Amino acid sequence: NAGVTQTPKFRILKIGQSMTLQCTQDMNHNYMYWYRQDPGMGLKLIYYSVGAGITDKGEVPNGYNVSRSTTEDFPLRLELAAPSQTSVYFCASSYSATGENTEAFFGQGTRLTVV
Amino acid sequence: AQTVTQSQPEMSVQEAETVTLSCTYDTSESDYYLFWYKQPPSRQMILVIRQEAYKQQNATENRFSVNFQKAAKSFSLKISDSQLGDAAMYFCAYRGIQGAQKLVFGQGTRLTINP
């Protein structure tokens, strides 16, 4: 029962570096989401996907890119890391809200620090 | 766009007492889902309770219950017989069933349990 798996759990990046946060789910969910959580704050939606090959911007997409080539994987790419991207990142997945199981399942989060 | 507001950044309660966390939301949709998630210090997002907007009956899960007022767009969480393990951040979340079905979060309420 892996659920949603995020890697890495922690990462320190230097300003201007790039990295990819990996997210994979084994529940055959069509919906996948990336959120960031700044200290003491709620979760803000970065990007989401309603199925393989389909992605769209959320509330705070600047500085990030995503792809969804398979149902299972939804990586988040940070290009030219900036201190403002220091945050905890969560990946989540769910079935369609029109089905029986509508809640999202979350990964363990990635704590990213940009210095 | 849908918004979720939690007006209580922090709450505290004595162990074994009852506490209510507030949440209001804004939407033009008639059908949707509402959730309460718990985030302990481990950072994991844990589903506490779910409410379908088309159901009049308030959801309950053991010591957790909600007061769902659709006309007022209010969705409060009541925790009865508070336990030390209930200490966490609590997030209210909204999910529509149309279009992108984005999951939108409130800012969170930090709940402290006093022994």
Coordinates of C-alpha atoms in Angstrom, one line a residue:
Chain A
N1 CA 0.0 0.0 0.0
A2 CA 2.4 2.7 -1.2
G3 CA -0.2 5.4 -1.9
V4 CA 1.4 8.7 -2.9
T5 CA 5.2 8.7 -2.8
Q6 CA 7.3 11.8 -3.0
T7 CA 11.0 12.1 -3.3
P8 CA 13.2 13.6 -1.9
K9 CA 12.0 14.3 1.7
F10 CA 14.5 17.1 2.1
R11 CA 16.6 19.2 -0.2
I12 CA 18.8 22.2 -0.1
L13 CA 19.3 24.1 -3.3
K14 CA 21.5 27.0 -4.2
I15 CA 20.0 30.1 -5.9
G16 CA 19.8 29.5 -9.6
Q17 CA 19.9 25.7 -9.4
S18 CA 17.2 23.5 -10.8
M19 CA 15.6 20.3 -9.5
T20 CA 12.7 17.9 -10.0
L21 CA 10.4 16.8 -7.2
Q22 CA 9.1 13.3 -8.0
C23 CA 5.6 12.1 -7.2
T24 CA 4.1 8.8 -8.0
Q25 CA 0.8 7.2 -7.0
D26 CA -0.3 3.6 -7.3
M27 CA -4.1 4.1 -6.8
N28 CA -4.9 4.7 -10.5
H29 CA -6.1 8.2 -9.6
N30 CA -6.8 10.5 -12.5
Y31 CA -6.4 13.7 -10.6
M32 CA -3.1 14.9 -9.3
Y33 CA -2.0 18.1 -7.5
W34 CA 1.1 20.0 -6.4
Y35 CA 0.8 22.3 -3.4
R36 CA 3.2 24.4 -1.5
Q37 CA 2.9 25.2 2.2
D38 CA 4.8 28.2 3.6
P39 CA 5.4 28.2 7.4
G40 CA 2.2 28.6 9.4
M41 CA 0.1 28.9 6.2
G42 CA -2.3 26.8 4.3
L43 CA -1.7 24.9 1.1
K44 CA -1.5 26.8 -2.2
L45 CA -2.1 25.0 -5.5
I46 CA 0.8 25.2 -7.9
Y47 CA -0.3 22.9 -10.8
Y48 CA -2.8 20.2 -11.2
S49 CA -3.6 17.4 -13.7
V50 CA -6.9 15.8 -14.5
G51 CA -5.4 12.9 -16.4
A52 CA -2.3 11.8 -18.4
G53 CA -1.3 14.5 -20.9
I54 CA -3.4 17.2 -19.3
T55 CA -2.0 19.8 -16.9
D56 CA -3.1 23.3 -15.8
K57 CA -1.9 26.1 -13.7
G58 CA -3.1 26.6 -10.1
E59 CA -2.8 29.7 -7.9
V60 CA 1.0 30.1 -7.8
P61 CA 2.6 28.5 -10.9
N62 CA 5.4 31.0 -11.6
G63 CA 8.8 29.4 -11.4
Y64 CA 7.5 25.8 -11.8
N65 CA 6.7 23.4 -14.5
V66 CA 5.0 20.0 -14.6
S67 CA 4.4 17.1 -16.9
R68 CA 2.0 14.1 -16.8
S69 CA 3.1 11.5 -19.3
T70 CA 1.6 8.6 -17.3
T71 CA -1.3 8.2 -14.9
E72 CA 1.1 7.3 -12.1
D73 CA 3.7 10.1 -12.3
F74 CA 3.4 13.9 -11.9
P75 CA 6.9 15.5 -11.4
L76 CA 7.3 19.1 -10.5
R77 CA 10.3 21.0 -12.0
L78 CA 11.9 24.0 -10.4
E79 CA 13.9 26.1 -12.8
L80 CA 16.3 28.7 -11.5
A81 CA 15.5 28.3 -7.8
A82 CA 14.9 31.4 -5.8
P83 CA 14.7 31.9 -2.0
S84 CA 11.0 32.6 -2.4
Q85 CA 10.6 28.9 -3.3
T86 CA 11.7 27.8 0.1
S87 CA 8.7 25.9 1.3
V88 CA 7.2 22.4 1.9
Y89 CA 5.8 20.8 -1.2
F90 CA 3.0 18.3 -1.2
C91 CA 1.8 16.1 -4.0
A92 CA -1.7 14.7 -3.8
S93 CA -4.0 12.5 -5.9
S94 CA -7.7 11.6 -6.0
Y95 CA -10.4 10.0 -8.1
S96 CA -13.0 12.2 -9.8
A97 CA -15.2 14.1 -7.3
T98 CA -18.2 12.5 -9.0
G99 CA -17.3 9.1 -7.7
E100 CA -17.6 7.5 -4.3
N101 CA -14.2 8.3 -3.0
T102 CA -13.6 12.0 -3.3
E103 CA -10.9 12.8 -0.8
A104 CA -7.3 13.5 -1.8
F105 CA -4.4 11.4 -0.6
F106 CA -1.2 13.2 0.2
G107 CA 2.5 12.3 0.0
Q108 CA 4.8 13.0 3.0
G109 CA 6.0 16.3 1.6
T110 CA 9.3 17.6 0.5
R111 CA 11.0 20.3 2.6
L112 CA 13.0 22.5 0.2
T113 CA 15.4 25.3 1.2
V114 CA 16.9 27.6 -1.3
V115 CA 20.0 29.4 -0.1
Chain B
A1 CA -13.1 31.2 -7.9
Q2 CA -13.8 29.3 -4.8
T3 CA -12.2 30.5 -1.5
V4 CA -12.0 29.0 1.9
T5 CA -11.6 31.1 5.1
Q6 CA -10.6 30.0 8.5
S7 CA -10.8 33.0 10.8
Q8 CA -9.2 31.4 13.9
P9 CA -5.4 31.1 13.5
E10 CA -5.1 29.4 16.9
M11 CA -7.4 27.7 19.3
S12 CA -6.8 25.9 22.6
V13 CA -8.9 23.6 24.7
Q14 CA -8.6 21.7 27.9
E15 CA -8.2 17.9 27.6
A16 CA -11.6 16.2 27.6
E17 CA -13.4 19.4 26.7
T18 CA -15.2 20.3 23.4
V19 CA -13.8 22.7 20.8
T20 CA -15.3 24.0 17.6
L21 CA -13.2 25.2 14.6
S22 CA -14.8 27.6 12.1
C23 CA -14.7 27.6 8.4
T24 CA -16.5 29.6 5.7
Y25 CA -16.3 29.2 2.0
D26 CA -17.4 31.0 -1.1
T27 CA -18.7 29.2 -4.3
S28 CA -21.3 29.6 -7.0
E29 CA -21.6 25.8 -7.4
S30 CA -24.6 24.0 -6.0
D31 CA -22.9 20.6 -5.5
Y32 CA -19.5 20.1 -3.9
Y33 CA -17.5 18.4 -1.1
L34 CA -16.1 19.8 2.0
F35 CA -13.3 18.3 4.1
W36 CA -11.4 18.7 7.3
Y37 CA -7.8 17.6 7.2
K38 CA -5.5 17.3 10.2
Q39 CA -1.7 18.0 10.0
P40 CA 0.3 16.9 13.0
P41 CA 3.9 17.8 13.5
S42 CA 4.9 14.9 11.3
R43 CA 3.5 17.0 8.4
Q44 CA 1.3 14.2 7.1
M45 CA -2.1 15.3 5.9
I46 CA -4.8 13.1 7.4
L47 CA -8.5 13.2 6.4
V48 CA -10.7 13.8 9.5
I49 CA -14.1 14.1 8.0
R50 CA -16.0 14.7 4.7
Q51 CA -19.3 16.3 3.9
E52 CA -21.3 16.1 0.7
A53 CA -23.1 19.3 0.0
Y54 CA -26.2 17.5 -1.3
K55 CA -26.7 15.7 2.1
Q56 CA -28.6 17.6 4.7
Q57 CA -27.3 15.4 7.5
N58 CA -24.1 16.5 9.2
A59 CA -21.2 14.1 9.0
T60 CA -19.8 12.4 12.1
E61 CA -16.7 10.3 12.7
N62 CA -16.4 9.1 16.3
R63 CA -15.5 12.3 18.3
F64 CA -15.5 14.5 15.3
S65 CA -18.6 16.1 13.8
V66 CA -19.5 19.0 11.6
N67 CA -22.1 21.7 11.5
F68 CA -22.8 22.2 7.8
Q69 CA -24.9 25.3 7.0
K70 CA -25.2 25.4 3.2
A71 CA -27.1 28.6 2.9
A72 CA -24.6 30.4 5.2
K73 CA -21.7 28.6 3.5
S74 CA -20.4 27.6 6.8
F75 CA -18.7 24.3 7.8
S76 CA -17.4 24.1 11.4
L77 CA -15.7 21.1 13.0
K78 CA -16.6 20.0 16.5
I79 CA -14.1 17.9 18.5
S80 CA -15.6 16.3 21.5
D81 CA -13.6 14.8 24.5
S82 CA -10.4 16.4 23.2
Q83 CA -7.3 14.3 23.5
L84 CA -3.6 15.2 23.5
G85 CA -3.3 13.5 20.2
D86 CA -5.7 15.9 18.6
A87 CA -3.1 18.7 18.8
A88 CA -2.4 19.7 15.2
M89 CA -3.0 22.1 12.4
Y90 CA -6.5 21.7 11.0
F91 CA -7.4 22.7 7.5
C92 CA -10.8 23.1 5.9
A93 CA -10.9 22.3 2.2
Y94 CA -13.4 22.6 -0.6
R95 CA -13.7 20.5 -3.8
G96 CA -16.1 21.2 -6.6
I97 CA -17.4 18.5 -8.9
Q98 CA -17.4 20.6 -12.1
G99 CA -14.5 21.3 -14.4
A100 CA -11.1 21.0 -12.8
Q101 CA -12.4 19.9 -9.4
K102 CA -9.6 21.7 -7.7
L103 CA -9.1 21.1 -4.0
V104 CA -8.9 24.5 -2.2
F105 CA -7.6 25.0 1.3
G106 CA -8.2 27.5 4.1
Q107 CA -5.3 29.0 6.0
G108 CA -5.5 26.5 8.9
T109 CA -6.2 26.6 12.6
R110 CA -3.5 25.5 15.1
L111 CA -5.2 23.5 17.9
T112 CA -3.4 23.2 21.2
I113 CA -4.7 20.7 23.9
N114 CA -4.0 21.7 27.5
P115 CA -3.5 18.8 29.9

